[in-house]
XYZ file of C-alpha atoms in Angstrom:
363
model
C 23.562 -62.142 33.380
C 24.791 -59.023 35.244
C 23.570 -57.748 38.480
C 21.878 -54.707 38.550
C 24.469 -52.228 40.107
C 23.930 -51.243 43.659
C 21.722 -48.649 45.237
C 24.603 -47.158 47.102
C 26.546 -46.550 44.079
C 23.714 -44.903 41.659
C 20.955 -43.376 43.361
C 22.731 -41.382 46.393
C 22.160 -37.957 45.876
C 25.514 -36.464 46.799
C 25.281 -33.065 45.138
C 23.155 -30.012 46.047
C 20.508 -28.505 43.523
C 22.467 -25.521 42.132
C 25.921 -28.134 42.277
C 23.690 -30.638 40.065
C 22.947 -27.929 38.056
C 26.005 -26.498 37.383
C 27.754 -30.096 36.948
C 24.656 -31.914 34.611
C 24.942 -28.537 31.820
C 28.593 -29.374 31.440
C 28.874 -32.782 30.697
C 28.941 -34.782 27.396
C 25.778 -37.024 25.861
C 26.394 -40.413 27.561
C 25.740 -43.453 25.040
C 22.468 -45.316 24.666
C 24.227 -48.787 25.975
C 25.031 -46.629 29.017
C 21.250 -45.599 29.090
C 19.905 -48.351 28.452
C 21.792 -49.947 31.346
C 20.884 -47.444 33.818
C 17.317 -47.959 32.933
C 17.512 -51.807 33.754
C 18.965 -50.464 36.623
C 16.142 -48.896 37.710
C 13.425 -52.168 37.029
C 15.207 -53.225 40.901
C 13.054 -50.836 42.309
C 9.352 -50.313 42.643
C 9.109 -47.017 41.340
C 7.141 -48.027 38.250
C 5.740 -44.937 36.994
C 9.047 -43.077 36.940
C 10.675 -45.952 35.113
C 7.756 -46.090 32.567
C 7.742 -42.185 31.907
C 12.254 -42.347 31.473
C 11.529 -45.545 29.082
C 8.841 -43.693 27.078
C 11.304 -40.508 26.891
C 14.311 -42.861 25.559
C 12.666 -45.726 23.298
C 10.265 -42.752 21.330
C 13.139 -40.160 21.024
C 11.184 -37.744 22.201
C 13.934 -37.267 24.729
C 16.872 -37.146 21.965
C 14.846 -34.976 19.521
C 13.349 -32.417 22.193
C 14.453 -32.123 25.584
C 18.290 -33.024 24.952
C 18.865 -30.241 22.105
C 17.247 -27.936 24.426
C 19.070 -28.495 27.520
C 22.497 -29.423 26.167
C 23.490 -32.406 28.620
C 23.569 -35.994 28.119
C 20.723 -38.244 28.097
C 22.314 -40.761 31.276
C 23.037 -37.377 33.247
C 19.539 -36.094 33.090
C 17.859 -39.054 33.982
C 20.456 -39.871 36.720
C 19.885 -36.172 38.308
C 16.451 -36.451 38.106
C 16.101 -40.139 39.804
C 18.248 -38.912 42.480
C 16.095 -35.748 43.360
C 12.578 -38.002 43.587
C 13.863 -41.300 44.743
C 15.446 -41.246 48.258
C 16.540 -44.326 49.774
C 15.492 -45.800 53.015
C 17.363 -48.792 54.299
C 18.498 -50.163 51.113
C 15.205 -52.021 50.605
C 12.133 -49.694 50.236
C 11.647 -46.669 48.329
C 10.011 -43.209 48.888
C 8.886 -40.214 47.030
C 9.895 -36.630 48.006
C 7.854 -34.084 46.746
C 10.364 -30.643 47.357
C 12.973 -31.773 44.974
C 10.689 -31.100 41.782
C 11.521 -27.534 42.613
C 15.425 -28.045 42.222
C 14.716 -30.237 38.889
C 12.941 -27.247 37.534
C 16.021 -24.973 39.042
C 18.028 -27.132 36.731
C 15.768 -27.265 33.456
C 16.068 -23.651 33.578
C 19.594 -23.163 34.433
C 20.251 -25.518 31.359
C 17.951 -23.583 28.661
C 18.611 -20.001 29.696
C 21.966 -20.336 29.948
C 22.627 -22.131 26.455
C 20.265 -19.505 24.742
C 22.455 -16.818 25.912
C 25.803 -17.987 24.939
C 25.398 -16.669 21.383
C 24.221 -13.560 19.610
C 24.498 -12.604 16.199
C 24.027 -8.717 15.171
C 22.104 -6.818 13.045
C 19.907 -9.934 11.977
C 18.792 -7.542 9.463
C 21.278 -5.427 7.425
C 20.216 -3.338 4.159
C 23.482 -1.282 2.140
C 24.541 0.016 -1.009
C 27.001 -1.645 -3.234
C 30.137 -0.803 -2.790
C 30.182 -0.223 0.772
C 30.811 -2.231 3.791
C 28.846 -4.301 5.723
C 29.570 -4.749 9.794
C 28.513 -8.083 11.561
C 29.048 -8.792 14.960
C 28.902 -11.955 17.197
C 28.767 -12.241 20.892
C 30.065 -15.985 22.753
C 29.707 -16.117 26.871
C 31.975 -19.100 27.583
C 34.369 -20.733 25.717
C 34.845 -21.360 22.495
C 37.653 -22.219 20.050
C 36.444 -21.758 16.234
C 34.280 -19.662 14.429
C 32.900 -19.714 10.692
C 31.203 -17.343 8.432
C 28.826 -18.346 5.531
C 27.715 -16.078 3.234
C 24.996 -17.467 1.358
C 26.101 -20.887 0.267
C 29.744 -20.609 0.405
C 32.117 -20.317 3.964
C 34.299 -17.331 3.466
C 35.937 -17.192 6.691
C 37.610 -19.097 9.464
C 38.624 -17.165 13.231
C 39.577 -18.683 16.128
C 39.780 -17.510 19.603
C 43.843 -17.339 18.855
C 42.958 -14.627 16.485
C 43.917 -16.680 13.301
C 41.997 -16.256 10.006
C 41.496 -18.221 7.249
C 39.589 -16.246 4.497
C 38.575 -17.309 0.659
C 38.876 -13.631 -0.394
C 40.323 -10.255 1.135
C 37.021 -8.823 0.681
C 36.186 -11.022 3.989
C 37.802 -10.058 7.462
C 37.537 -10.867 10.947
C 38.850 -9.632 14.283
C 37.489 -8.557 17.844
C 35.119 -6.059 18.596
C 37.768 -4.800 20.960
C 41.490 -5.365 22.434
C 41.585 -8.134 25.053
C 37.925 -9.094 24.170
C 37.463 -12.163 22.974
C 33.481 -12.399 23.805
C 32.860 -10.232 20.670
C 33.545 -10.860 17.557
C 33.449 -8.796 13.747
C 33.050 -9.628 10.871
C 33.356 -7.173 7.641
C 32.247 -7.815 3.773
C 34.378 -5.023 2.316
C 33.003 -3.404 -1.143
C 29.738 -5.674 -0.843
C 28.259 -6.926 -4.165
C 24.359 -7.543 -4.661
C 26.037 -11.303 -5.496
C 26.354 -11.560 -1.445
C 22.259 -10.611 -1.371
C 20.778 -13.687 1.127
C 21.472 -15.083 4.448
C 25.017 -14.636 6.396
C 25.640 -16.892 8.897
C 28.056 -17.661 12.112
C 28.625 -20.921 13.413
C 30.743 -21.550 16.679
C 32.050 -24.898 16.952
C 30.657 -27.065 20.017
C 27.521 -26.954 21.836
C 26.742 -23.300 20.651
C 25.588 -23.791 17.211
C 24.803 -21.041 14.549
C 22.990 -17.930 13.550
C 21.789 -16.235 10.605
C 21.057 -12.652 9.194
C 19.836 -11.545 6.358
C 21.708 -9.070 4.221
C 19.999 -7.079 1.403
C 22.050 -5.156 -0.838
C 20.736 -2.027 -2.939
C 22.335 -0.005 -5.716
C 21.416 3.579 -6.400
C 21.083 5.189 -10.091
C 20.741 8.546 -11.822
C 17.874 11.051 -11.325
C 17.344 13.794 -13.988
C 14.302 16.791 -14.874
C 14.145 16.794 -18.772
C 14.075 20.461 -20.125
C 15.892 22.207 -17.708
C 14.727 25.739 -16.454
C 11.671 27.005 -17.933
C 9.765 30.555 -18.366
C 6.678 30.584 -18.140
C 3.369 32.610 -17.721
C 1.522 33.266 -14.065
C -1.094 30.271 -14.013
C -0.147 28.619 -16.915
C -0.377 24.505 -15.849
C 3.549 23.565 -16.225
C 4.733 20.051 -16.823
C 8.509 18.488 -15.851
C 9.500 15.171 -16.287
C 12.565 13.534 -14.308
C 13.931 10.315 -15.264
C 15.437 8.057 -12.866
C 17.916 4.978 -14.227
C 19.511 2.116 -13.419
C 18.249 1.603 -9.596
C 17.574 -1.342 -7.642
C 15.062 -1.949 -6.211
C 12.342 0.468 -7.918
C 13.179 3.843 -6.267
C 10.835 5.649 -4.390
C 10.161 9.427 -6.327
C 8.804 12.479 -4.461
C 8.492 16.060 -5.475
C 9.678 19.789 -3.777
C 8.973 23.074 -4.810
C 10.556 25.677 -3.118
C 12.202 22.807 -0.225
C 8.205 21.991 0.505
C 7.019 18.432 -0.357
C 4.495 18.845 -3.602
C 1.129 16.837 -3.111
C 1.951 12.754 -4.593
C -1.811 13.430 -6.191
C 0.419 16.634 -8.344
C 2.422 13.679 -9.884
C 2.474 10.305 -11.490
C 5.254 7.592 -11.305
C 5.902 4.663 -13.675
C 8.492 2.113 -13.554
C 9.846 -0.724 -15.739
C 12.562 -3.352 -15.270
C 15.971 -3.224 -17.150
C 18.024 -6.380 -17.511
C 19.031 -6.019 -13.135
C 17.535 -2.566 -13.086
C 14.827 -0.733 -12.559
C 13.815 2.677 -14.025
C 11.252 5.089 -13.540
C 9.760 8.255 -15.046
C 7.915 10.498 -12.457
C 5.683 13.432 -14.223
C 4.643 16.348 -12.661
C 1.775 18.899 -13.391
C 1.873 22.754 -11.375
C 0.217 25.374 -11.983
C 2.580 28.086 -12.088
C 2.021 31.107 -9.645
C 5.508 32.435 -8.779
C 8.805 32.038 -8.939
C 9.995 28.038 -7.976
C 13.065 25.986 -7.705
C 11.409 22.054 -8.572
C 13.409 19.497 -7.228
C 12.816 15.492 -8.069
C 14.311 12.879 -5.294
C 14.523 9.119 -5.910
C 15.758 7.048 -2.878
C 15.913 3.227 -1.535
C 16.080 2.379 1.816
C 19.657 1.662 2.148
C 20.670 5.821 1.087
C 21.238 7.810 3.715
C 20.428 10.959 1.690
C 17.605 10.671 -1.946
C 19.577 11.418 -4.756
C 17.845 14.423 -6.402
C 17.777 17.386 -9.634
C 16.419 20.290 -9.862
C 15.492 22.878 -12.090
C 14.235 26.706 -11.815
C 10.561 28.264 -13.335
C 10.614 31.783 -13.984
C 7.236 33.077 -13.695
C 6.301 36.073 -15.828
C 2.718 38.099 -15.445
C 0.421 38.274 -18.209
C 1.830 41.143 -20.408
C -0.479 41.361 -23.776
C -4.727 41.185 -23.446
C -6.363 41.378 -26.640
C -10.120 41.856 -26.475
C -12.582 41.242 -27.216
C -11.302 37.277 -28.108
C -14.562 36.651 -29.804
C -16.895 39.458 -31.723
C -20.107 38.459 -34.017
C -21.173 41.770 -35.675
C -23.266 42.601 -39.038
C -21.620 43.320 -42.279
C -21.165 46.997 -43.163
C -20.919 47.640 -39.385
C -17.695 48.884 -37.601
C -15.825 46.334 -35.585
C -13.222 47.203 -32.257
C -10.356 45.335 -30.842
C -8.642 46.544 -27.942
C -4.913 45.026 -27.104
C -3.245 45.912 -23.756
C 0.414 45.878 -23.272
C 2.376 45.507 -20.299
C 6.102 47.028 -20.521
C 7.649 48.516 -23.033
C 7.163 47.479 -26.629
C 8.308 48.666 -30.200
C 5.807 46.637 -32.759
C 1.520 45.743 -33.204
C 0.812 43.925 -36.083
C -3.028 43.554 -37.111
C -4.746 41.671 -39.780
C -6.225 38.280 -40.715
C -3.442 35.828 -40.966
C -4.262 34.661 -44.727
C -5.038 38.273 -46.210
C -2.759 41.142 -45.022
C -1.912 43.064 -41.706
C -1.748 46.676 -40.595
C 1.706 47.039 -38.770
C 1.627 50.344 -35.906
C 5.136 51.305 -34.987
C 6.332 53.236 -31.854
């Protein structure tokens, strides 16, 4: 059976803190032979509880599944750094604890985390446009790296490496640094986006770096139209317009203006209904007319810059003809008055029930 290697050669701390540090982040995952050989290893010595806690960590995974993802080094080289900052030898033969070193360990752990979850950046996680245009993602590697990929949603559309090479699956997909001589930051356009490429978008750079995801959400605007077009009407008569807005998606969002000043949403109601992979909606308002008004109906979505709107104009005239009284009760054989008041200038009066005759007066 083999000898356990010697103390000399495993358990010397030769490196400083911020040296182990720097060193353990950069190597490779050792293999669990070599683990479980450096464990035996330590069964020599009489530092039970260590060697219990580093057996639990390796034989239950929790090691492989937790800490090892999280700090990016290999299993042998964590355990080995962390034996030789508590374990200091002392004549080859006994064994003693140092407390101050749990303070560089800790200098390590965090060395290891923050520094991997920096590497890598993917931006905007959250991206909302119109069809048609283009859609701008960017990704940001400290350190180096060779290849990058781009998925958008289940298909990989793109291939860059650091060389500047692409391999694409369409020319609708490109690729190319943020900047000349920059090769930290990385774009990547959809050209004339599609609400096909609706879903999740994601970058993966080859090694210990991983990937990212966004989410892209892509929005199509329709048509917006007042039925009726300009109307005349009379001073505080209750008007009514309708506008029509088609093929939009998602629902639109409808709001009123009269005269460039928001109208009250409690003025106006809006319906909508699905069309095949549309949505339309009728919006219908109610004013009371007091003067003069241009009426403007906006529908919008979150990805337009500026609502899509039409408008129409109300003319607003005054009351021009009173007739009075509009009811009279009166006895037969009695004399009966109706007074009409006109407004303006006007040529013809006609009088008379409807079903018998009328008395026409002339100017």
């Amino acid at each position: 059976m083999r000898s356990p290697p010697k103390t000399s050669e495993n358990f010397r701390p030769t490196l400083s803190p911020s040296e182990a540090a720097k060193g353990r982040c950069q190597q490779q995952r050792s293999s669990n032979t070599s683990t479980e050989g450096f464990l035996l290893s330590l069964s020599r010595y009489r530092h039970q509880p260590l060697i219990i806690l580093l057996q639990l960590l390796t034989l239950t995974n929790v090691y492989s599944y937790f800490l090892e993802p999280f700090l990016n080094i290999g299993a042998v080289d964590f355990l080995r750094t962390a034996v030789s900052l508590f374990i200091l030898q002392d004549n080859n033969t006994s064994m003693t604890v140092s407390w101050k070193p749990w303070t560089a360990l800790f200098y390590i752990l965090f060395k290891c985390s923050t520094g991997v979850s920096q590497q890598f950046q993917l931006e905007p996680l959250n991206s909302t446009v119109l069809q048609g245009s283009d859609v701008r993602f960017n990704a940001t590697v400290e350190g180096d790296w060779r290849v990058m990929t781009w998925d958008v949603g289940d298909f990989q559309v793109l291939t860059f490496t650091v060389n500047g090479t692409i391999l694409r699956s369409s020319p609708r997909f490109s690729a190319g640094f943020c900047s000349a001589g920059d090769k930290t930051c990385v774009e990547f356009i959809i050209h004339s986006v599609t609400r096909k490429e609706t879903g999740p978008v994601e970058c993966t750079v080859q090694g210990e770096y991983g990937s990212k995801t966004a989410q892209l959400n892509v929005q199509e605007g329709g048509t917006v139209h007042i039925t009726g077009g300009d109307v005349t009407v009379v001073q505080d008569q209750l008007v009514e317009f309708q506008c029509v807005s088609a093929a939009w998606f998602p629902t639109p969002t409808v709001t009123w203006m009269q005269n460039d000043q928001a109208v009250d949403s409690s003025l106006y109601n809006t319906s909508s209904m699905a069309d095949a992979d549309f949505f339309n909606a009728t919006s219908v308002l109610k004013l009371q007319a007091v003067r003069n008004a241009t009426v403007e109906c906006r529908a919008t979505v979150p990805a337009l810059t500026n609502p899509q709107s039409s408008s129409v104009f109300m003319v607003v005239v005054s009351q021009q003809f009173q007739l009075e009284p509009l009811n009279s009760t009166v006895l037969q054989g009695s004399d009966v008055r109706f007074n009409a008041t006109v407004e303006g200038d006007w040529r013809v009066m006609t009088w008379g029930r409807p079903e018998t005759f009328r008395f026409s007066l002339s100017l």
